[in-house]
Amino acid sequence: MASAVSLLLLPSPRPLRRAAPALQHSRLASQPRLPSLVVGAPRVRPLAPPPRASNPNNDNDNNSGGAVEAPDRLVAAVAYLYPFLDGVHHGRFLLAQFPLFATLLSPLAPAARLFRSSPFTPFLLFLTLYFAVVRNQQAFSRFVRFNAMQAVALDVLLIFPDLLAQSFAPTGGGIGFELFQSMESTVFLFLLVCLVYGGGACLLGKTPRLPIVADAAERQVM
């Protein structure tokens, strides 16, 4: 009986306290994690680089860093013959005064005779250059179309000196006739410089920008 009373009077043992939650978390964090071996988990693939923008017009201009092909150079250079042959009659006074110009331009005589063989030839060449070359983005590069458009714009500008020559051409001598000769020779020299500079630059694969007509040609060629 006494032993039973002594057992009741003794303090009961305290239960063990659990470890602090922070200590448990630190122990778990210090343990290395094993890689996930879940079957069928999708793999993360790196993003592919965006595709390069393609050139739908197949432009081959030297400004973009690409080399101009030889056929494109030749076609672009030949286009500048059209305004020169259409306005070569403005050089009649200069060619008569300086026969050296006639000698230098003698290789172009067959082309000039063919150009003047029919009154419809200049108009047909104008339509061919504009609709078959300038507007044909699938067959010709921008290099060819831009130079062809410059040649067409030069020919359009010839309307003004032609109208002046037909309307106000003096018949006799005097200062009026001298001014008329100077105007005609200036127009011819301008066409000759455009032919030499434009054709030469095209043969070298460079894009010539002629005065007055370059901006208009740039707006027409897309």
Short mmCIF file of C-alpha atoms in Angstrom, two decimals:
data_model
loop_
_atom_site.label_atom_id
_atom_site.label_comp_id
_atom_site.label_asym_id
_atom_site.label_seq_id
_atom_site.Cartn_x
_atom_site.Cartn_y
_atom_site.Cartn_z
CA MET A 1 0.00 0.00 0.00
CA ALA A 2 2.81 2.35 0.93
CA SER A 3 4.57 1.58 -2.34
CA ALA A 4 1.44 2.38 -4.29
CA VAL A 5 1.08 5.71 -2.47
CA SER A 6 4.73 6.57 -3.14
CA LEU A 7 4.24 5.87 -6.84
CA LEU A 8 1.27 8.24 -6.92
CA LEU A 9 3.20 11.00 -5.15
CA LEU A 10 6.21 10.80 -7.56
CA PRO A 11 6.11 13.33 -10.46
CA SER A 12 5.18 11.86 -13.79
CA PRO A 13 7.95 11.86 -16.43
CA ARG A 14 7.74 14.69 -18.99
CA PRO A 15 7.33 13.76 -22.66
CA LEU A 16 10.22 14.43 -25.04
CA ARG A 17 9.92 17.68 -26.90
CA ARG A 18 10.01 17.64 -30.68
CA ALA A 19 12.87 19.31 -32.47
CA ALA A 20 12.33 22.85 -33.52
CA PRO A 21 10.80 23.19 -36.97
CA ALA A 22 13.56 25.54 -38.09
CA LEU A 23 16.22 22.93 -37.21
CA GLN A 24 14.40 20.28 -39.21
CA HIS A 25 14.14 22.55 -42.22
CA SER A 26 17.84 23.40 -42.08
CA ARG A 27 18.77 19.72 -41.96
CA LEU A 28 16.55 18.97 -44.91
CA ALA A 29 17.98 21.85 -46.90
CA SER A 30 21.56 20.67 -46.27
CA GLN A 31 20.85 17.27 -47.77
CA PRO A 32 21.54 16.98 -51.52
CA ARG A 33 18.54 16.63 -53.74
CA LEU A 34 18.32 13.83 -56.21
CA PRO A 35 17.30 14.63 -59.78
CA SER A 36 13.75 13.94 -60.76
CA LEU A 37 13.40 10.65 -62.56
CA VAL A 38 9.78 10.96 -63.50
CA VAL A 39 9.12 8.97 -66.63
CA GLY A 40 7.42 10.92 -69.41
CA ALA A 41 8.28 14.39 -68.11
CA PRO A 42 8.64 16.84 -71.03
CA ARG A 43 12.13 18.12 -71.74
CA VAL A 44 12.66 21.85 -72.04
CA ARG A 45 14.20 22.64 -75.40
CA PRO A 46 16.10 25.89 -76.07
CA LEU A 47 14.31 28.43 -78.19
CA ALA A 48 15.32 28.37 -81.83
CA PRO A 49 16.61 31.63 -83.33
CA PRO A 50 14.05 33.52 -85.41
CA PRO A 51 14.27 32.88 -89.15
CA ARG A 52 15.94 35.49 -91.27
CA ALA A 53 13.69 37.73 -93.24
CA SER A 54 13.59 36.70 -96.86
CA ASN A 55 13.67 39.16 -99.75
CA PRO A 56 10.48 38.64 -101.76
CA ASN A 57 11.58 40.89 -104.59
CA ASN A 58 14.85 39.04 -105.15
CA ASP A 59 16.63 42.37 -104.98
CA ASN A 60 20.28 42.34 -105.86
CA ASP A 61 21.43 45.84 -105.15
CA ASN A 62 25.00 46.77 -104.28
CA ASN A 63 23.71 48.88 -101.37
CA SER A 64 22.73 45.69 -99.52
CA GLY A 65 26.24 44.31 -99.80
CA GLY A 66 25.54 41.73 -102.51
CA ALA A 67 27.44 41.60 -105.79
CA VAL A 68 25.46 42.52 -108.91
CA GLU A 69 25.47 39.80 -111.54
CA ALA A 70 26.88 40.45 -115.00
CA PRO A 71 23.55 40.15 -116.91
CA ASP A 72 21.96 42.69 -114.58
CA ARG A 73 24.85 45.09 -115.14
CA LEU A 74 24.55 44.81 -118.91
CA VAL A 75 20.77 45.28 -119.02
CA ALA A 76 20.93 48.28 -116.68
CA ALA A 77 23.68 49.91 -118.76
CA VAL A 78 21.87 49.39 -122.07
CA ALA A 79 18.76 51.09 -120.64
CA TYR A 80 20.57 54.45 -120.68
CA LEU A 81 20.87 54.27 -124.46
CA TYR A 82 17.13 54.88 -124.75
CA PRO A 83 17.02 58.54 -123.59
CA PHE A 84 20.29 59.33 -125.37
CA LEU A 85 19.08 58.00 -128.72
CA ASP A 86 15.76 59.76 -128.27
CA GLY A 87 17.49 63.10 -127.69
CA VAL A 88 20.57 62.82 -129.88
CA HIS A 89 19.05 65.32 -132.36
CA HIS A 90 19.67 68.05 -129.79
CA GLY A 91 23.38 67.73 -130.52
CA ARG A 92 23.21 68.62 -134.20
CA PHE A 93 24.88 72.01 -133.66
CA LEU A 94 27.57 70.64 -131.35
CA LEU A 95 28.35 67.70 -133.63
CA ALA A 96 28.65 70.02 -136.62
CA GLN A 97 30.92 72.39 -134.73
CA PHE A 98 33.08 69.66 -133.16
CA PRO A 99 33.44 66.65 -135.49
CA LEU A 100 35.39 64.81 -132.79
CA PHE A 101 32.13 64.11 -130.96
CA ALA A 102 30.67 62.60 -134.13
CA THR A 103 33.72 60.36 -134.51
CA LEU A 104 33.51 59.15 -130.90
CA LEU A 105 29.80 58.44 -131.21
CA SER A 106 30.04 56.71 -134.60
CA PRO A 107 29.72 53.19 -133.05
CA LEU A 108 26.20 54.17 -131.94
CA ALA A 109 25.14 55.13 -135.48
CA PRO A 110 23.50 51.75 -136.29
CA ALA A 111 21.50 51.88 -133.06
CA ALA A 112 20.42 55.46 -133.87
CA ARG A 113 19.25 54.49 -137.35
CA LEU A 114 17.31 51.54 -135.93
CA PHE A 115 15.79 53.80 -133.30
CA ARG A 116 14.59 56.25 -135.98
CA SER A 117 13.45 53.57 -138.41
CA SER A 118 9.83 53.91 -137.29
CA PRO A 119 7.95 56.71 -135.51
CA PHE A 120 6.50 54.11 -133.15
CA THR A 121 9.86 52.75 -131.99
CA PRO A 122 10.45 55.29 -129.17
CA PHE A 123 6.94 54.79 -127.82
CA LEU A 124 7.21 50.99 -127.94
CA LEU A 125 10.56 51.08 -126.17
CA PHE A 126 9.05 53.34 -123.52
CA LEU A 127 6.25 50.84 -122.85
CA THR A 128 8.70 47.94 -122.84
CA LEU A 129 11.04 49.53 -120.34
CA TYR A 130 8.31 50.66 -118.00
CA PHE A 131 5.93 47.69 -117.97
CA ALA A 132 8.25 44.80 -118.85
CA VAL A 133 11.27 45.88 -116.81
CA VAL A 134 10.42 48.47 -114.15
CA ARG A 135 7.18 46.79 -113.05
CA ASN A 136 8.43 43.24 -113.42
CA GLN A 137 9.70 42.40 -109.94
CA GLN A 138 9.84 38.64 -110.57
CA ALA A 139 12.13 38.77 -113.62
CA PHE A 140 14.45 41.68 -112.81
CA SER A 141 16.29 42.78 -109.69
CA ARG A 142 15.87 46.16 -108.11
CA PHE A 143 19.22 47.22 -109.54
CA VAL A 144 17.93 46.78 -113.11
CA ARG A 145 14.51 48.25 -112.40
CA PHE A 146 15.89 51.36 -110.71
CA ASN A 147 18.25 52.17 -113.58
CA ALA A 148 15.57 51.47 -116.16
CA MET A 149 13.25 53.86 -114.31
CA GLN A 150 15.94 56.55 -114.33
CA ALA A 151 16.27 56.12 -118.10
CA VAL A 152 12.50 56.40 -118.53
CA ALA A 153 12.38 59.53 -116.36
CA LEU A 154 15.16 61.11 -118.43
CA ASP A 155 13.20 60.48 -121.60
CA VAL A 156 10.10 62.08 -120.05
CA LEU A 157 12.13 65.20 -119.29
CA LEU A 158 12.98 65.51 -123.00
CA ILE A 159 9.40 66.63 -123.61
CA PHE A 160 10.23 70.16 -122.42
CA PRO A 161 13.23 70.91 -124.69
CA ASP A 162 11.39 69.28 -127.60
CA LEU A 163 8.41 71.58 -127.08
CA LEU A 164 10.69 74.60 -126.84
CA ALA A 165 12.56 73.59 -130.00
CA GLN A 166 9.33 73.15 -131.96
CA SER A 167 7.62 76.30 -130.67
CA PHE A 168 10.35 78.92 -130.28
CA ALA A 169 13.14 77.81 -132.62
CA PRO A 170 14.53 80.94 -134.33
CA THR A 171 15.03 80.72 -138.07
CA GLY A 172 17.66 83.44 -138.56
CA GLY A 173 20.79 84.54 -136.77
CA GLY A 174 21.10 86.84 -133.83
CA ILE A 175 21.22 86.39 -130.09
CA GLY A 176 18.05 84.32 -130.07
CA PHE A 177 19.60 81.74 -132.37
CA GLU A 178 22.75 81.60 -130.25
CA LEU A 179 20.70 81.01 -127.12
CA PHE A 180 18.82 78.28 -128.92
CA GLN A 181 22.09 76.61 -129.93
CA SER A 182 23.37 76.80 -126.37
CA MET A 183 20.18 75.21 -125.03
CA GLU A 184 20.33 72.38 -127.55
CA SER A 185 23.99 71.70 -126.87
CA THR A 186 23.38 71.74 -123.10
CA VAL A 187 20.63 69.16 -123.41
CA PHE A 188 22.83 66.95 -125.57
CA LEU A 189 25.79 67.18 -123.20
CA PHE A 190 23.54 66.37 -120.25
CA LEU A 191 22.28 63.24 -122.00
CA LEU A 192 25.82 62.26 -122.96
CA VAL A 193 27.04 62.61 -119.36
CA CYS A 194 24.08 60.57 -118.11
CA LEU A 195 24.89 57.86 -120.66
CA VAL A 196 28.59 57.70 -119.75
CA TYR A 197 28.13 57.98 -116.01
CA GLY A 198 25.02 55.80 -115.73
CA GLY A 199 26.19 53.11 -118.11
CA GLY A 200 29.70 53.04 -116.69
CA ALA A 201 28.50 52.78 -113.11
CA CYS A 202 26.13 49.95 -114.02
CA LEU A 203 28.91 48.00 -115.73
CA LEU A 204 30.95 48.35 -112.54
CA GLY A 205 28.05 47.10 -110.43
CA LYS A 206 27.40 50.48 -108.79
CA THR A 207 24.07 52.26 -108.53
CA PRO A 208 24.23 55.69 -110.20
CA ARG A 209 21.96 58.44 -108.90
CA LEU A 210 21.33 60.95 -111.63
CA PRO A 211 20.28 64.50 -110.79
CA ILE A 212 16.59 65.45 -111.07
CA VAL A 213 15.38 61.89 -111.79
CA ALA A 214 16.90 59.77 -108.99
CA ASP A 215 14.28 60.61 -106.36
CA ALA A 216 11.42 60.07 -108.81
CA ALA A 217 12.83 56.70 -109.82
CA GLU A 218 13.23 55.73 -106.16
CA ARG A 219 9.53 56.36 -105.53
CA GLN A 220 8.45 54.31 -108.52
CA VAL A 221 10.60 51.27 -107.76
CA MET A 222 9.26 49.31 -104.76
#
